[in-house]
Tab-separated table of C-alpha atoms in Angstrom:
chain	number	residue	atom	x	y	z
M	1	MET	CA	-6.673	-59.862	54.793
M	2	LYS	CA	-4.884	-57.207	52.747
M	3	ILE	CA	-5.254	-57.736	49.006
M	4	ASP	CA	-2.991	-55.778	46.703
M	5	THR	CA	-4.152	-53.419	44.009
M	6	VAL	CA	-3.464	-54.799	40.528
M	7	ALA	CA	-1.857	-52.412	38.038
M	8	THR	CA	-1.963	-52.668	34.248
M	9	ALA	CA	-0.503	-50.316	31.669
M	10	ARG	CA	-3.502	-47.953	31.906
M	11	LEU	CA	-5.692	-49.161	34.758
M	12	THR	CA	-5.686	-50.147	38.384
M	13	LEU	CA	-7.929	-52.818	39.858
M	14	HIS	CA	-8.770	-51.946	43.454
M	15	PRO	CA	-10.033	-54.801	45.643
M	16	LEU	CA	-13.533	-54.316	46.966
M	17	THR	CA	-13.833	-54.320	50.741
M	18	VAL	CA	-16.972	-54.780	52.803
M	19	GLU	CA	-17.063	-51.027	53.445
M	20	LYS	CA	-16.632	-50.129	49.769
M	21	ALA	CA	-19.263	-52.702	48.774
M	22	GLU	CA	-21.753	-51.185	51.213
M	23	ARG	CA	-21.125	-47.738	49.696
M	24	VAL	CA	-21.625	-49.117	46.173
M	25	ILE	CA	-24.903	-50.784	47.155
M	26	GLY	CA	-26.057	-47.565	48.842
M	27	ARG	CA	-24.790	-45.548	45.857
M	28	GLU	CA	-23.162	-43.194	48.356
M	29	PRO	CA	-19.480	-42.479	47.712
M	30	GLY	CA	-17.179	-41.901	50.642
M	31	PRO	CA	-14.948	-38.840	50.885
M	32	ASP	CA	-12.059	-40.641	49.140
M	33	ASP	CA	-14.166	-42.295	46.403
M	34	LEU	CA	-13.808	-40.862	42.914
M	35	TRP	CA	-16.645	-42.339	40.883
M	36	GLY	CA	-17.138	-41.731	37.183
M	37	GLU	CA	-20.499	-40.395	36.059
M	38	GLY	CA	-22.959	-43.287	36.083
M	39	TYR	CA	-21.021	-45.422	38.564
M	40	PRO	CA	-22.191	-47.583	40.164
M	41	GLY	CA	-24.393	-49.159	37.545
M	42	ALA	CA	-26.882	-51.943	38.215
M	43	GLY	CA	-24.212	-54.575	37.483
M	44	ASP	CA	-21.833	-52.974	39.976
M	45	VAL	CA	-24.530	-53.049	42.659
M	46	ARG	CA	-25.289	-56.734	41.905
M	47	ALA	CA	-21.569	-57.585	42.062
M	48	ALA	CA	-21.142	-55.748	45.378
M	49	ASP	CA	-24.190	-57.533	46.785
M	50	GLY	CA	-22.807	-60.898	45.630
M	51	PHE	CA	-19.458	-60.049	47.186
M	52	LEU	CA	-21.106	-59.248	50.539
M	53	ARG	CA	-23.229	-62.413	50.458
M	54	GLY	CA	-20.076	-64.424	49.737
M	55	VAL	CA	-18.249	-62.849	52.675
M	56	VAL	CA	-21.125	-63.795	54.984
M	57	GLU	CA	-21.350	-67.360	53.618
M	58	ARG	CA	-17.664	-68.222	53.111
M	59	GLY	CA	-15.597	-65.498	54.771
M	60	ASP	CA	-13.027	-63.285	53.085
M	61	PRO	CA	-12.534	-64.481	49.490
M	62	GLY	CA	-8.861	-63.532	49.266
M	63	VAL	CA	-7.991	-62.549	45.725
M	64	PHE	CA	-11.170	-64.166	44.342
M	65	ARG	CA	-13.223	-61.023	44.903
M	66	THR	CA	-14.634	-58.062	43.002
M	67	TYR	CA	-12.344	-55.179	41.988
M	68	GLN	CA	-13.153	-51.598	41.035
M	69	VAL	CA	-11.638	-50.651	37.680
M	70	ARG	CA	-9.998	-47.238	37.868
M	71	LEU	CA	-8.776	-45.081	35.021
M	72	ASP	CA	-6.661	-42.105	36.076
M	73	GLY	CA	-7.862	-42.702	39.652
M	74	VAL	CA	-11.577	-42.601	38.760
M	75	THR	CA	-13.736	-45.723	39.150
M	76	VAL	CA	-15.209	-46.529	35.736
M	77	GLY	CA	-16.541	-50.039	36.352
M	78	GLY	CA	-15.894	-53.351	37.974
M	79	ILE	CA	-14.421	-56.756	37.311
M	80	GLY	CA	-14.056	-59.790	39.447
M	81	PHE	CA	-14.779	-63.329	40.398
M	82	HIS	CA	-18.210	-64.687	41.222
M	83	GLY	CA	-16.641	-66.506	44.160
M	84	PRO	CA	-13.810	-68.948	44.737
M	85	PRO	CA	-12.888	-71.522	42.081
M	86	ASP	CA	-15.211	-74.503	41.782
M	87	GLU	CA	-14.252	-78.073	42.691
M	88	THR	CA	-12.224	-78.368	39.465
M	89	GLY	CA	-10.331	-75.140	40.184
M	90	VAL	CA	-12.150	-72.989	37.607
M	91	ALA	CA	-13.142	-69.443	38.613
M	92	THR	CA	-16.042	-67.579	37.007
M	93	VAL	CA	-15.382	-63.976	35.982
M	94	GLY	CA	-17.591	-61.011	35.192
M	95	TYR	CA	-17.024	-57.362	34.288
M	96	GLY	CA	-18.669	-54.140	33.229
M	97	LEU	CA	-17.509	-50.645	32.362
M	98	LEU	CA	-19.300	-47.332	32.065
M	99	PRO	CA	-20.497	-46.713	28.496
M	100	HIS	CA	-18.283	-43.668	27.914
M	101	VAL	CA	-15.050	-45.682	28.411
M	102	ARG	CA	-16.021	-48.755	26.396
M	103	GLY	CA	-14.361	-49.492	23.078
M	104	ASN	CA	-10.829	-48.605	24.203
M	105	GLY	CA	-9.622	-52.077	25.167
M	106	TYR	CA	-9.905	-51.397	28.897
M	107	ALA	CA	-12.153	-54.397	29.625
M	108	SER	CA	-9.770	-56.804	27.872
M	109	GLU	CA	-6.798	-55.241	29.662
M	110	ALA	CA	-8.535	-55.600	33.028
M	111	LEU	CA	-9.607	-59.170	32.237
M	112	ARG	CA	-6.056	-60.183	31.296
M	113	ALA	CA	-4.887	-58.830	34.660
M	114	LEU	CA	-7.662	-60.694	36.490
M	115	ILE	CA	-6.734	-63.913	34.680
M	116	GLU	CA	-3.166	-63.464	35.921
M	117	VAL	CA	-4.502	-63.038	39.466
M	118	ALA	CA	-6.352	-66.357	39.088
M	119	ARG	CA	-3.282	-68.081	37.629
M	120	THR	CA	-1.020	-66.829	40.424
M	121	ALA	CA	-3.569	-67.925	43.044
M	122	GLY	CA	-3.618	-71.474	41.650
M	123	ALA	CA	-6.857	-71.601	39.669
M	124	THR	CA	-6.878	-74.179	36.871
M	125	GLY	CA	-8.989	-72.029	34.581
M	126	VAL	CA	-11.407	-69.153	34.177
M	127	LYS	CA	-14.819	-69.078	32.574
M	128	GLY	CA	-17.428	-66.485	31.758
M	129	GLY	CA	-20.568	-65.976	29.747
M	130	ALA	CA	-22.104	-63.180	27.716
M	131	ASP	CA	-25.518	-62.665	26.162
M	132	LEU	CA	-25.735	-63.788	22.541
M	133	ASP	CA	-26.513	-60.220	21.466
M	134	ASN	CA	-23.380	-58.806	23.146
M	135	PRO	CA	-20.577	-59.318	20.609
M	136	ALA	CA	-18.479	-56.620	22.313
M	137	SER	CA	-18.275	-58.773	25.438
M	138	HIS	CA	-17.444	-61.815	23.295
M	139	ARG	CA	-14.533	-59.853	21.822
M	140	VAL	CA	-13.355	-58.842	25.315
M	141	MET	CA	-13.053	-62.461	26.410
M	142	GLU	CA	-11.459	-63.523	23.125
M	143	ALA	CA	-8.921	-60.676	23.362
M	144	ALA	CA	-8.015	-61.917	26.849
M	145	GLY	CA	-7.332	-65.410	25.468
M	146	MET	CA	-10.627	-67.075	26.340
M	147	ARG	CA	-12.342	-69.241	23.729
M	148	CYS	CA	-16.012	-69.896	23.096
M	149	VAL	CA	-16.707	-73.449	24.269
M	150	ALA	CA	-20.512	-73.576	24.150
M	151	GLU	CA	-23.623	-71.620	23.315
M	152	ASP	CA	-27.168	-71.999	24.556
M	153	GLU	CA	-30.377	-70.089	23.887
M	154	LYS	CA	-29.180	-67.121	25.983
M	155	LEU	CA	-25.398	-67.115	26.392
M	156	ARG	CA	-22.068	-67.757	24.769
M	157	HIS	CA	-19.783	-69.523	27.238
M	158	PHE	CA	-16.037	-68.872	27.264
M	159	HIS	CA	-13.170	-70.695	28.990
M	160	LEU	CA	-9.417	-70.476	29.361
M	161	ALA	CA	-7.306	-73.222	30.926
M	162	LEU	CA	-4.488	-71.849	33.081
């Protein structure tokens, strides 16, 4: 299934494929991969592994997949869904950018685009969580329209109805 690249004002979100995910896990870029210094990080490898496990278990996820975040053609992080929406139609999102590009609003911009992907695909909502000691990630979700709906001993939980 061909999934389109998602463009924002400053970024492009490129859908992860099985082949790209295998390269991320192996930390071996292909000849056409332009990876920023430090990519892939541990979170990118975990996301690629989760994507591959999901493909094996459920087949191609359609738009509910992981995307590479590119700035000026260079991959600087990832964003995506942790799988298809749950039984209520809510999709879980996650993201991470290389440290040298953080603080410029890129994560919020990418998350807003991902939320639109979920909305267009028929999800009823999106949710995500961030460690209590990660206020920058809290601000990312808030800037994308998500609201804190709960907090436990480890995480702040955010949600947006679509």
